[in-house]
Tab-separated table of C-alpha atoms and ligand atoms in Angstrom:
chain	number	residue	atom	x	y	z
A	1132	UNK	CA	135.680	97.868	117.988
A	1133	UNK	CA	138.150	95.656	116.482
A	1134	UNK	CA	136.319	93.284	114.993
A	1135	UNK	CA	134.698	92.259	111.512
A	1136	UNK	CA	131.052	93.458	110.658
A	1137	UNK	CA	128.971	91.229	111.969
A	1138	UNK	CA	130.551	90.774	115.541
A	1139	UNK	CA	130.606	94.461	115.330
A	1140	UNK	CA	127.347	94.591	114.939
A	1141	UNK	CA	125.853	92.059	117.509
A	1142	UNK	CA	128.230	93.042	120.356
A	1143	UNK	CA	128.851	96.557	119.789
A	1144	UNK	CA	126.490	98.852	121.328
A	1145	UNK	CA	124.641	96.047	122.994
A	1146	UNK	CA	127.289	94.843	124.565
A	1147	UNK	CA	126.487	96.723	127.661
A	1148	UNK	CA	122.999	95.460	128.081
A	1149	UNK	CA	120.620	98.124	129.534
A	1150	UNK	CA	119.174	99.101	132.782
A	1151	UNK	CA	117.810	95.746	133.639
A	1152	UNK	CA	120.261	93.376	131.957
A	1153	UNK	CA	117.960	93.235	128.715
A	1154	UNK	CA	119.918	91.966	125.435
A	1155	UNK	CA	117.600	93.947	123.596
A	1156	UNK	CA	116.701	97.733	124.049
A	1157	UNK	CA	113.402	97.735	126.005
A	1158	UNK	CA	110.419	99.778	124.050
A	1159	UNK	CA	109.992	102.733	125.714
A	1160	UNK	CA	106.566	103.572	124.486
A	1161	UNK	CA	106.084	106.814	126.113
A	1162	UNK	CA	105.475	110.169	125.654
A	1163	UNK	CA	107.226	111.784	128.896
A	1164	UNK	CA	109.745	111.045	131.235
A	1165	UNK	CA	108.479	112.176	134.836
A	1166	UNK	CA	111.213	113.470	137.518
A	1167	UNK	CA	111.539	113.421	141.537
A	1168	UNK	CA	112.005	117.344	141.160
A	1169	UNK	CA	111.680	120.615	139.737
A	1170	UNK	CA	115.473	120.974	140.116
A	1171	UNK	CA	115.965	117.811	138.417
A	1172	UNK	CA	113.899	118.122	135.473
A	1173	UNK	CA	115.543	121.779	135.396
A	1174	UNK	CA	118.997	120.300	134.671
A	1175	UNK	CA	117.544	117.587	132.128
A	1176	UNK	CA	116.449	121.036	130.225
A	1177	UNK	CA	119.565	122.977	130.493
A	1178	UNK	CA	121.542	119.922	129.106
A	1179	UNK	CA	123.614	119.680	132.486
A	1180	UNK	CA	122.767	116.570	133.760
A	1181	UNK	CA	121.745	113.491	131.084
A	1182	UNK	CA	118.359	111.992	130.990
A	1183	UNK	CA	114.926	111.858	128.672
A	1184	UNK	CA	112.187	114.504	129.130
A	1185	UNK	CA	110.112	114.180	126.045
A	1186	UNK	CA	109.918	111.585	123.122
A	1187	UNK	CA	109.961	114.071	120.922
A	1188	UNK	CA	113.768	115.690	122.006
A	1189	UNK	CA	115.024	111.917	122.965
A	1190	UNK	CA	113.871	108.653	123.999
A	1191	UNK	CA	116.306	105.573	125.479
A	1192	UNK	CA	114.670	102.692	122.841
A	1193	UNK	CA	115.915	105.947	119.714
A	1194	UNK	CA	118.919	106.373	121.672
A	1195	UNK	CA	120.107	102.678	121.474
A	1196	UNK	CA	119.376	102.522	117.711
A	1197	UNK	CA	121.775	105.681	117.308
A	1198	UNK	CA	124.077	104.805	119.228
A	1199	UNK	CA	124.503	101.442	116.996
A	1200	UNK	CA	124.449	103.391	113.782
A	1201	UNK	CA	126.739	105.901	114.649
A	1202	UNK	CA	129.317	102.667	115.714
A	1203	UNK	CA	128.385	100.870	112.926
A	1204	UNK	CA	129.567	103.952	110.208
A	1205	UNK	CA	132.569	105.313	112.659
A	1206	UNK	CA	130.527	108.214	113.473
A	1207	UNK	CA	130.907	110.908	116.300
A	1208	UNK	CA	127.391	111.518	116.432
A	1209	UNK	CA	123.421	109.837	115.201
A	1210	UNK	CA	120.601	111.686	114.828
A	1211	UNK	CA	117.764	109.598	113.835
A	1212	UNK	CA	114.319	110.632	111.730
A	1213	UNK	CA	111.060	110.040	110.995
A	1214	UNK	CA	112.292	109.156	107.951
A	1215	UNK	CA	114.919	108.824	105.015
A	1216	UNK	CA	113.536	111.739	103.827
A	1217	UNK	CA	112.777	113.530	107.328
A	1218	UNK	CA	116.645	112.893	107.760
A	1219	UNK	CA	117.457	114.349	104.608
A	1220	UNK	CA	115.494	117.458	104.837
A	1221	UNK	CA	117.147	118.260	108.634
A	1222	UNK	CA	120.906	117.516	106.938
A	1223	UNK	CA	120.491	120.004	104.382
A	1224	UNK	CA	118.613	122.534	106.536
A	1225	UNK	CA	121.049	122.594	109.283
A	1226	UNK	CA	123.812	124.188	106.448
A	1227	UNK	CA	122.102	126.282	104.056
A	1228	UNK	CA	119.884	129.404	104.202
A	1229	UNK	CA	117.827	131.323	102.170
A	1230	UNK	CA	120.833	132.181	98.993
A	1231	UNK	CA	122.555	129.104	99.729
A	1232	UNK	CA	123.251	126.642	96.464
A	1233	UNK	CA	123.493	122.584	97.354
A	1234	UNK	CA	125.369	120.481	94.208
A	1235	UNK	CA	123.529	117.593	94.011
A	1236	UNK	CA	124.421	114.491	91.903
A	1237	UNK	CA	121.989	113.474	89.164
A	1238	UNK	CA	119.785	110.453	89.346
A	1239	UNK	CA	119.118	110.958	92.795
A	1240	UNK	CA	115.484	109.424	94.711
A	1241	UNK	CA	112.419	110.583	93.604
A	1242	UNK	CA	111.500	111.993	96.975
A	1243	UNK	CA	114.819	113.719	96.974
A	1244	UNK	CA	114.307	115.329	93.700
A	1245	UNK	CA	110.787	116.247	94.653
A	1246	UNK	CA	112.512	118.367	98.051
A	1247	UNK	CA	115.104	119.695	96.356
A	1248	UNK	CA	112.682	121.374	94.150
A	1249	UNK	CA	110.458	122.346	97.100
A	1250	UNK	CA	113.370	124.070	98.868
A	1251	UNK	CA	113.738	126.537	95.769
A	1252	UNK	CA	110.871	128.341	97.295
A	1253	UNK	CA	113.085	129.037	100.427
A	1254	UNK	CA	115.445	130.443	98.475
A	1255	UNK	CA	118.041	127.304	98.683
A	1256	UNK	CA	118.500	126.259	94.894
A	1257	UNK	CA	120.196	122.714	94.175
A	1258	UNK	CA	122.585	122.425	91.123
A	1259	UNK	CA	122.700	119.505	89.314
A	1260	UNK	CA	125.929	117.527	88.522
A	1261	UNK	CA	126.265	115.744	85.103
A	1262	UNK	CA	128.240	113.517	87.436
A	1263	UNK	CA	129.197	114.131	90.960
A	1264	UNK	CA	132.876	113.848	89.561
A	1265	UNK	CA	135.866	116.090	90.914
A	1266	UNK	CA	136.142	117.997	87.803
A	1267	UNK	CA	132.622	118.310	86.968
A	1268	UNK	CA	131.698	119.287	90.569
A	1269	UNK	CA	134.938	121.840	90.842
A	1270	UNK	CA	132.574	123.621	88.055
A	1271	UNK	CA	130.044	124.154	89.968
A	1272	UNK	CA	130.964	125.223	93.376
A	1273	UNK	CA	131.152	128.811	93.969
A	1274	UNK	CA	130.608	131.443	96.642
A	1275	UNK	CA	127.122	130.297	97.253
A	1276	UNK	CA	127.636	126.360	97.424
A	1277	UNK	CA	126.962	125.176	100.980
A	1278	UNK	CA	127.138	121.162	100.489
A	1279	UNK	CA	127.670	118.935	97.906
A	1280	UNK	CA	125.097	116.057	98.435
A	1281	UNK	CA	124.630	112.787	96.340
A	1282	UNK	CA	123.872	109.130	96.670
A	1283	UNK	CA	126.970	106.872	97.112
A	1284	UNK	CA	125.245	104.028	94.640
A	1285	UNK	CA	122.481	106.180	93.159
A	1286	UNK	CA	118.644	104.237	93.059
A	1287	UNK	CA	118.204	102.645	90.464
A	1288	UNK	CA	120.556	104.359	88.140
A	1289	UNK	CA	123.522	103.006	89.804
A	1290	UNK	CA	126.653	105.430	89.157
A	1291	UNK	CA	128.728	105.117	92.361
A	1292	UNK	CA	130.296	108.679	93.661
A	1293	UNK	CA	134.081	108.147	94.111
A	1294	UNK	CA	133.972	109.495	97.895
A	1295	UNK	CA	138.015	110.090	98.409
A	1296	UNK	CA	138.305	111.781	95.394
A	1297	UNK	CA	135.183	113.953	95.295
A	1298	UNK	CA	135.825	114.538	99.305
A	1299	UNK	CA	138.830	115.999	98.674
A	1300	UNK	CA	137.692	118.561	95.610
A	1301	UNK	CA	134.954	119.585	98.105
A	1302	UNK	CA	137.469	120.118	101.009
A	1303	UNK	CA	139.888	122.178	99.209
A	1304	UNK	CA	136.848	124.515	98.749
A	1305	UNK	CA	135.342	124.624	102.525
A	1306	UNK	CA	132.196	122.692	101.446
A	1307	UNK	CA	131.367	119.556	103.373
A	1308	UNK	CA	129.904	116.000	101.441
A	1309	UNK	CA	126.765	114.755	102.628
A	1310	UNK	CA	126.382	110.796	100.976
A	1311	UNK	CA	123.513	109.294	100.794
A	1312	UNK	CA	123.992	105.580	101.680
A	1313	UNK	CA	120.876	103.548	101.749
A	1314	UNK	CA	121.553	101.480	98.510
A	1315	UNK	CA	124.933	100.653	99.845
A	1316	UNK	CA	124.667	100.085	103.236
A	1317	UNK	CA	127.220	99.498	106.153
A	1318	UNK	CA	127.732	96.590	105.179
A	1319	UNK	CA	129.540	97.676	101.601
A	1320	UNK	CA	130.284	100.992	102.177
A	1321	UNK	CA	131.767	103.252	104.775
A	1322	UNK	CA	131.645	106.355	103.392
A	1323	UNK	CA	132.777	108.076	106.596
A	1324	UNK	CA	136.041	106.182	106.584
A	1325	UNK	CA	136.287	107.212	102.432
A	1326	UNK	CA	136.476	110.784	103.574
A	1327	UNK	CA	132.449	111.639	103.542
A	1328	UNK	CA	131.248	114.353	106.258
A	1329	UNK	CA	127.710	113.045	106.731
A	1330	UNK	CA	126.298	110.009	105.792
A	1331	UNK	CA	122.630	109.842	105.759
A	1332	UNK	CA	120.472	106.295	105.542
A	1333	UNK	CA	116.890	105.424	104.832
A	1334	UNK	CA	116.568	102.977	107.646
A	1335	UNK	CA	113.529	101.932	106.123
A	1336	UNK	CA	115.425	100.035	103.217
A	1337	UNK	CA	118.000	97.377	104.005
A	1338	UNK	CA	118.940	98.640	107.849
A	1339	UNK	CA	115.335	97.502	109.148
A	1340	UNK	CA	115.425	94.808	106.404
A	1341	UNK	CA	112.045	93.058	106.803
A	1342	UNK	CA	109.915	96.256	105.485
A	1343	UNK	CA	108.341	96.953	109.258
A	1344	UNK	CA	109.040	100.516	109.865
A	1345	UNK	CA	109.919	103.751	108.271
A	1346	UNK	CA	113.064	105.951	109.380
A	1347	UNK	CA	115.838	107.189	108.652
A	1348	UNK	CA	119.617	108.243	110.140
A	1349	UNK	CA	122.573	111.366	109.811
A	1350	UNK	CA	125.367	110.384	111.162
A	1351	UNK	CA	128.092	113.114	111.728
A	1352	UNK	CA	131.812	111.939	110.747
A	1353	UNK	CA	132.924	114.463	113.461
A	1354	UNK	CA	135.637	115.903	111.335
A	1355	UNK	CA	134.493	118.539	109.374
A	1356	UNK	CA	136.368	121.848	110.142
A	1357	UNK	CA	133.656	124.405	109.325
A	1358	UNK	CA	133.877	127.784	108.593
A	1359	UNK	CA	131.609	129.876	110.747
A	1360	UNK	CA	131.623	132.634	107.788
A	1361	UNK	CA	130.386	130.187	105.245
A	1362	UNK	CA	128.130	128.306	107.236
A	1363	UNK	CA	126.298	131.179	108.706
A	1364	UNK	CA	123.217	128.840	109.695
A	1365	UNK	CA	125.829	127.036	112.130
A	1366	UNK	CA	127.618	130.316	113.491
A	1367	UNK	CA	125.314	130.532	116.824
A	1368	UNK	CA	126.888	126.360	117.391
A	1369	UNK	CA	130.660	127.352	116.434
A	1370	UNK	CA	131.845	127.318	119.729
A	1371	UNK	CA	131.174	123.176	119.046
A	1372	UNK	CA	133.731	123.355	116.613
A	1373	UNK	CA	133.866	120.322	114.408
A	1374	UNK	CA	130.732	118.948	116.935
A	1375	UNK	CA	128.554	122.230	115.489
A	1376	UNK	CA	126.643	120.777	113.088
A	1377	UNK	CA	125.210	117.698	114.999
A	1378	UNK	CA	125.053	119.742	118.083
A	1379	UNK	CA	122.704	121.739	115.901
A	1380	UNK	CA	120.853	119.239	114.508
A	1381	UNK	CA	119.814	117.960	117.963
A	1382	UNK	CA	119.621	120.796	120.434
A	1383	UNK	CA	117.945	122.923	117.630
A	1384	UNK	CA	116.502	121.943	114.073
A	1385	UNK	CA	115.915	118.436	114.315
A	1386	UNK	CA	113.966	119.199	117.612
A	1387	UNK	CA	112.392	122.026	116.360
A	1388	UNK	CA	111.003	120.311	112.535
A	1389	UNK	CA	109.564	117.693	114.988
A	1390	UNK	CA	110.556	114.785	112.681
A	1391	UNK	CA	111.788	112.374	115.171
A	1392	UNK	CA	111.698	108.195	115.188
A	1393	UNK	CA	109.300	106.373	117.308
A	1394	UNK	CA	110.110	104.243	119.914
A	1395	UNK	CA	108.519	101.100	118.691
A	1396	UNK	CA	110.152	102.129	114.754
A	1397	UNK	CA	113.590	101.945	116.591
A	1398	UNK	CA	113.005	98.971	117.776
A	1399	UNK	CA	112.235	96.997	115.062
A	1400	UNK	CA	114.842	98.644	113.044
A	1401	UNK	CA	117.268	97.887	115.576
A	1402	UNK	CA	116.235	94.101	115.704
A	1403	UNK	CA	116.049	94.376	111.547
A	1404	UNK	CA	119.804	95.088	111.772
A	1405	UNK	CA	120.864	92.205	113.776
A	1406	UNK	CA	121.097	90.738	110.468
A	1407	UNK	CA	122.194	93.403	108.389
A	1408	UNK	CA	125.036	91.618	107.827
A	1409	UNK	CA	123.840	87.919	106.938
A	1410	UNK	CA	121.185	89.068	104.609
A	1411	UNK	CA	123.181	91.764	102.343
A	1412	UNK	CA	126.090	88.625	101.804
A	1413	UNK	CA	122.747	86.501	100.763
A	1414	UNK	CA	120.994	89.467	98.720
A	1415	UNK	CA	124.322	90.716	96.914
A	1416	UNK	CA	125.274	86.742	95.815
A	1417	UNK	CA	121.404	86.478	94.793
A	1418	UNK	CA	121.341	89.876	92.851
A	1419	UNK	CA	125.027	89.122	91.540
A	1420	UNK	CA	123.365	85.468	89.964
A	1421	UNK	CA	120.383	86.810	88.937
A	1422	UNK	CA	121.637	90.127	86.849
A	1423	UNK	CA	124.205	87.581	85.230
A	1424	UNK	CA	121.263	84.944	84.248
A	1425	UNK	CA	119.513	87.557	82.886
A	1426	UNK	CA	122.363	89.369	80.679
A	1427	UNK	CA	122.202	85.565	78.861
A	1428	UNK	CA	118.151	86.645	77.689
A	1429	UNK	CA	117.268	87.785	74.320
A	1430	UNK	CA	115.985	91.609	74.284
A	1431	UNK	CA	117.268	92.150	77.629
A	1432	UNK	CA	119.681	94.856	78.945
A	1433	UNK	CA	120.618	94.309	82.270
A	1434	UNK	CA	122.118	97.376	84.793
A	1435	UNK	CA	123.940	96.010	88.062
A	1436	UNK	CA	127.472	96.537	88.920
A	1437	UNK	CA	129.214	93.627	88.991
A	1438	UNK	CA	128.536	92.978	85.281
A	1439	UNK	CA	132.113	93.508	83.737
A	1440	UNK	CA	130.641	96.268	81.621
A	1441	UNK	CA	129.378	98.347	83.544
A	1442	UNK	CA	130.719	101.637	83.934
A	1443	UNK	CA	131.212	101.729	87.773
A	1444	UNK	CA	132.446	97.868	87.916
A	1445	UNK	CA	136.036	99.051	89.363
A	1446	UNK	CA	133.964	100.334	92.347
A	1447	UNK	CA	132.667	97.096	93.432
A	1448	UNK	CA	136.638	95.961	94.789
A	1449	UNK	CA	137.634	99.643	94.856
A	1450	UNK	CA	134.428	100.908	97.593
A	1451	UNK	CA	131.460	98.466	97.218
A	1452	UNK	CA	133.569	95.385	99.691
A	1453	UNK	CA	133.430	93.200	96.453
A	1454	UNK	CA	129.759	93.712	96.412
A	1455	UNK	CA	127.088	94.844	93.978
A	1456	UNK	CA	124.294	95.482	96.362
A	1457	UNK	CA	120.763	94.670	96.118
A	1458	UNK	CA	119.465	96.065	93.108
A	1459	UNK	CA	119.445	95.588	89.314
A	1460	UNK	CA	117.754	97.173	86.744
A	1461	UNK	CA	116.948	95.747	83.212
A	1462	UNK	CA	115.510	97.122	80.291
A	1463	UNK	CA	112.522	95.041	78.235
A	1464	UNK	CA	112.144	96.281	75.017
A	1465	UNK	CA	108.920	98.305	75.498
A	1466	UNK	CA	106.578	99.313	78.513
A	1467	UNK	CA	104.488	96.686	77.653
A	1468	UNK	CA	106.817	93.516	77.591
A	1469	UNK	CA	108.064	95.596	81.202
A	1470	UNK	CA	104.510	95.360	82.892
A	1471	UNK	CA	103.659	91.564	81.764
A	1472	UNK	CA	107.237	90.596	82.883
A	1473	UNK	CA	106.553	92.076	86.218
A	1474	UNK	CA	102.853	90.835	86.411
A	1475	UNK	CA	103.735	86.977	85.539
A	1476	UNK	CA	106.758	87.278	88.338
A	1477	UNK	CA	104.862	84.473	90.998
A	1478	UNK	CA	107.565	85.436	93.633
A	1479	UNK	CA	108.859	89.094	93.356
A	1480	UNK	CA	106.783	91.249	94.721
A	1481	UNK	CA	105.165	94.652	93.035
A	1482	UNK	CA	105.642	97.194	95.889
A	1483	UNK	CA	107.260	100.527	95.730
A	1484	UNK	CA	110.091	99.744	98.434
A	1485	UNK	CA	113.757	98.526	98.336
A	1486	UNK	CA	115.868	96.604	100.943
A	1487	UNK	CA	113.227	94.493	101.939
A	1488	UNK	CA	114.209	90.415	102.322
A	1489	UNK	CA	111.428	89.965	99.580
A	1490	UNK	CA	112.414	90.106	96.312
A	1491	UNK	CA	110.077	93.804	95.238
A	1492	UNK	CA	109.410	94.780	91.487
A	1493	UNK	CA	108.278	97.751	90.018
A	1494	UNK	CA	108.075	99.815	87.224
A	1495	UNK	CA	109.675	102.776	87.686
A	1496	UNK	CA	108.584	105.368	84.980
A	1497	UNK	CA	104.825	104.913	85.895
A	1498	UNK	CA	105.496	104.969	89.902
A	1499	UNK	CA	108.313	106.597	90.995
A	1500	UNK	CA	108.929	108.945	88.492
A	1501	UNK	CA	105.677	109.538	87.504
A	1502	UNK	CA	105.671	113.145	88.344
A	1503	UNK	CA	109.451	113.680	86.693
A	1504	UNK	CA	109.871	114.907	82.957
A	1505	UNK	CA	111.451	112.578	80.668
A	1506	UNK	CA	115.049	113.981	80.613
A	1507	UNK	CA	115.286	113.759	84.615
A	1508	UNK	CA	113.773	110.543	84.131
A	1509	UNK	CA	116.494	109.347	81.811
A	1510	UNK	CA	118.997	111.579	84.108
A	1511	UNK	CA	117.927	108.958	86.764
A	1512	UNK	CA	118.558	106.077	84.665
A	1513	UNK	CA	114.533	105.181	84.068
A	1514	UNK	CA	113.408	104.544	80.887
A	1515	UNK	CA	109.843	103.175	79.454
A	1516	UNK	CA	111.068	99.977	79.709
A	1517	UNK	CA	112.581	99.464	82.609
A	1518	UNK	CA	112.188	97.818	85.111
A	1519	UNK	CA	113.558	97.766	88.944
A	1520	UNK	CA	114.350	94.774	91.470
A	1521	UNK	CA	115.022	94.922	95.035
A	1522	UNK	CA	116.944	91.944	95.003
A	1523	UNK	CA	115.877	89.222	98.171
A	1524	UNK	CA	117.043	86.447	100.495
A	1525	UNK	CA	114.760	83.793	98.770
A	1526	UNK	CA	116.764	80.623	97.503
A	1527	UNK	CA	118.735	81.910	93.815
A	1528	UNK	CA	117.197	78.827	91.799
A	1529	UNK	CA	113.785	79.864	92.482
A	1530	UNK	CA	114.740	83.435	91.605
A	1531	UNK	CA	116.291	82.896	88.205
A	1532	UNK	CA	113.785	80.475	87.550
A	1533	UNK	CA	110.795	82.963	88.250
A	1534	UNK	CA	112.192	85.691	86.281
A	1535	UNK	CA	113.372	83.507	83.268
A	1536	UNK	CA	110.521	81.793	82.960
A	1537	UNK	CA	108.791	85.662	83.096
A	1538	UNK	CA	111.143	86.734	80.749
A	1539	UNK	CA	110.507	84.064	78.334
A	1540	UNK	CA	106.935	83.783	78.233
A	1541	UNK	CA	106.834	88.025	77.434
A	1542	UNK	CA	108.382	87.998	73.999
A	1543	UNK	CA	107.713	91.496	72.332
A	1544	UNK	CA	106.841	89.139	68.822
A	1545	UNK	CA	103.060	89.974	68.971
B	302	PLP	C1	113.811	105.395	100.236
B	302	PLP	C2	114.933	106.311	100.040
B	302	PLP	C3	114.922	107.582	100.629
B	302	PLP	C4	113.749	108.085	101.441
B	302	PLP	O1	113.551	107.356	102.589
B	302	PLP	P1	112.124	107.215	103.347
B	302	PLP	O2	112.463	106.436	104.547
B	302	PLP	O3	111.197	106.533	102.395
B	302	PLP	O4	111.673	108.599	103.646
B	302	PLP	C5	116.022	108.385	100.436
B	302	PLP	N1	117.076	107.980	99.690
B	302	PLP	C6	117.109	106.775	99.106
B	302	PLP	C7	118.299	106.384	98.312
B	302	PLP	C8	116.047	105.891	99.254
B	302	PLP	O5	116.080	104.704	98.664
């Protein structure tokens, strides 16, 4: 559609309306779809005529919320999940096999980390990048490497993957990039359009927004000209072509791990992202105030990327839309001074959750990373003073003033 992001947005897949004129996608909270006849239901099955048989394979209320993702990242195809991490674990399945080697950027989500290491016992072992950087990553690949996977603004770290230039070292060697984009969102980032294959979203972040429902997304750039040899786990799909993978993913794996969204999830995600838009302008000016009134504190090191120096800073105009996103780390001098900070905050939130129109707080290295050793820890960015926010929609003044005042009052002096 030919129009900016919001408009986009509200009058892209909508636009159509559904079966009885709705402006929203009806729930369909059901289980099965019933049919006139055998022959019908018999067509359904052998994908030759279009329609819903079982929630589990597709539902219309799922449908509607793919069909808006995959428009709003210039997809060709949306598969949605359970989860962020239900959708990560069918993306990397659907290309690798037992002897198969993913490169993975460092830094990457705790649950991520945690899966990676739980596929070694399938016999699909991850390599990690000192930094998913052409050179570094040209390293790495050999026969083995199926996918190179990271996260385009890595939580809560924040390096930033240069997607044309890292596409292009992994396309000169038949291996497809699979970006992670929950921390950046649609709304900053299209990594399809940058020259990603995949892009993959926790829905559950900043997409639903208001911290209702879990899910998560992979969205299939379309382009991808796979080799059959390689990718054995995609040879029985090749007569797809470029279309095997997400053909795949739907007729086969995704279906078959069982991990897909419910009805009423979609929904509210879908409604969530009405204002996808409106609220990351409003969370990226709030986090972009907030990191810089905190740089000014004594004993305070503050992480976010529109600081001018911080290492990724030429990202935010170069891939970010002039954005820094929605969350900023800082560092507080000791665990201690971290933990009062957090527990005098009166509006921030602690929760273990990002994206959410509440400003959320935590403590990383006793939460998230709690079961990571201290050099993936530190690979990740977290140290034993740190501290994350998930940056909200609430009014700036009251923000800076909250934290400042928390800051202020937690001197390390005693
Ligand atoms: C939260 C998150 C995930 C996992 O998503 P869930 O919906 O919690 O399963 C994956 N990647 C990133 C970057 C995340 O922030």
């Amino acid at each position: 559609m030919d129009c900016n992001f919001n408009t986009r947005l509200l009058h892209g897949a909508t636009s159509a309306g559904y079966g009885n004129r709705e402006i929203l996608p009806p729930v369909s909270q059901v289980t099965a779809f019933r049919y006139e006849s055998m022959e019908e239901l018999e067509k359904v099955f052998a994908h030759k005529s279009m329609g819903y048989a079982y929630t589990r394979i597709g539902n219309p209320t799922v449908a509607a919320f793919e069909q808006r993702l995959k428009e709003l990242e210039g997809g060709v195809g949306a598969v949605c999940c359970s989860s962020g991490m239900a959708a990560i674990t069918a993306a990397l399945l659907a290309v690798c096999e037992s002897g198969s080697e993913i490169i993975a950027g460092n830094g990457l989500y705790g649950g991520t980390i945690d899966l990676l290491k739980d596929l070694e016992r399938f016999g699909i072992h991850t390599v990690y990048a000192k930094a998913l950087s052409p050179d570094v990553v040209s390293e790495l690949i050999n026969e083995r490497t199926r996918v190179i996977f990271g996260e385009l603004i890595s939580n809560p770290s924040l390096s930033v993957i240069d997607v044309p230039e890292l596409s292009k070292t992994a396309h000169e060697a038949g291996i497809p990039l699979f970006v992670d984009s929950t921390t950046a969102t649609p709304y900053l980032a299209s990594p399809l359009k940058l020259g990603a294959d995949v892009v993959i979203h926790s829905t559950s972040k900043y997409i639903n927004g208001g911290g209702s429902a879990i899910g998560g997304v992979i969205i299939d750039g379309g382009k991808f000209s796979w080799d059959f040899e390689k990718h054995k786990a995609l040879e029985e799909f090749k007569n797809y072509k470029k279309m095997a993978f997400i053909v795949r993913l739907r007729t086969d794996l995704w279906e078959n791990l069982g991990g897909c969204m419910a009805p009423m999830n979609a929904f509210l995600s879908f409604t969530g992202a009405d204002t996808l838009g409106l609220r990351m302008e409003r969370i990226c000016e709030n986090a972009d105030a907030l990191a810089k009134a905190l740089a000014e504190e004594e004993g305070i090191s503050v992480n976010y990327l529109t600081l001018p120096d911080h290492p990724f800073h030429g990202y935010v105009e170069k891939e970010l839309n002039g954005k820094g996103g929605g969350i900023l780390t800082f560092r507080a001098g000791s665990k201690e001074r971290a933990f009062k900070i957090i527990n005098s905050l009166k509006y921030a939130m602690i929760a273990s959750n990002i994206g959410d129109l509440r400003t959320l707080v935590i403590h990383p290295a006793s939460t998230l990373y709690i079961r990571s050793g201290k050099a993936e820890m530190e690979a990740a960015g977290v140290y034993e003073d740190t501290v994350r926010v998930s940056v909200g929609i609430e009014d700036k003044e009251d923000l800076i003033d909250d934290f400042r005042k928390a800051v202020r009052g937690c001197s390390d002096q005693h």
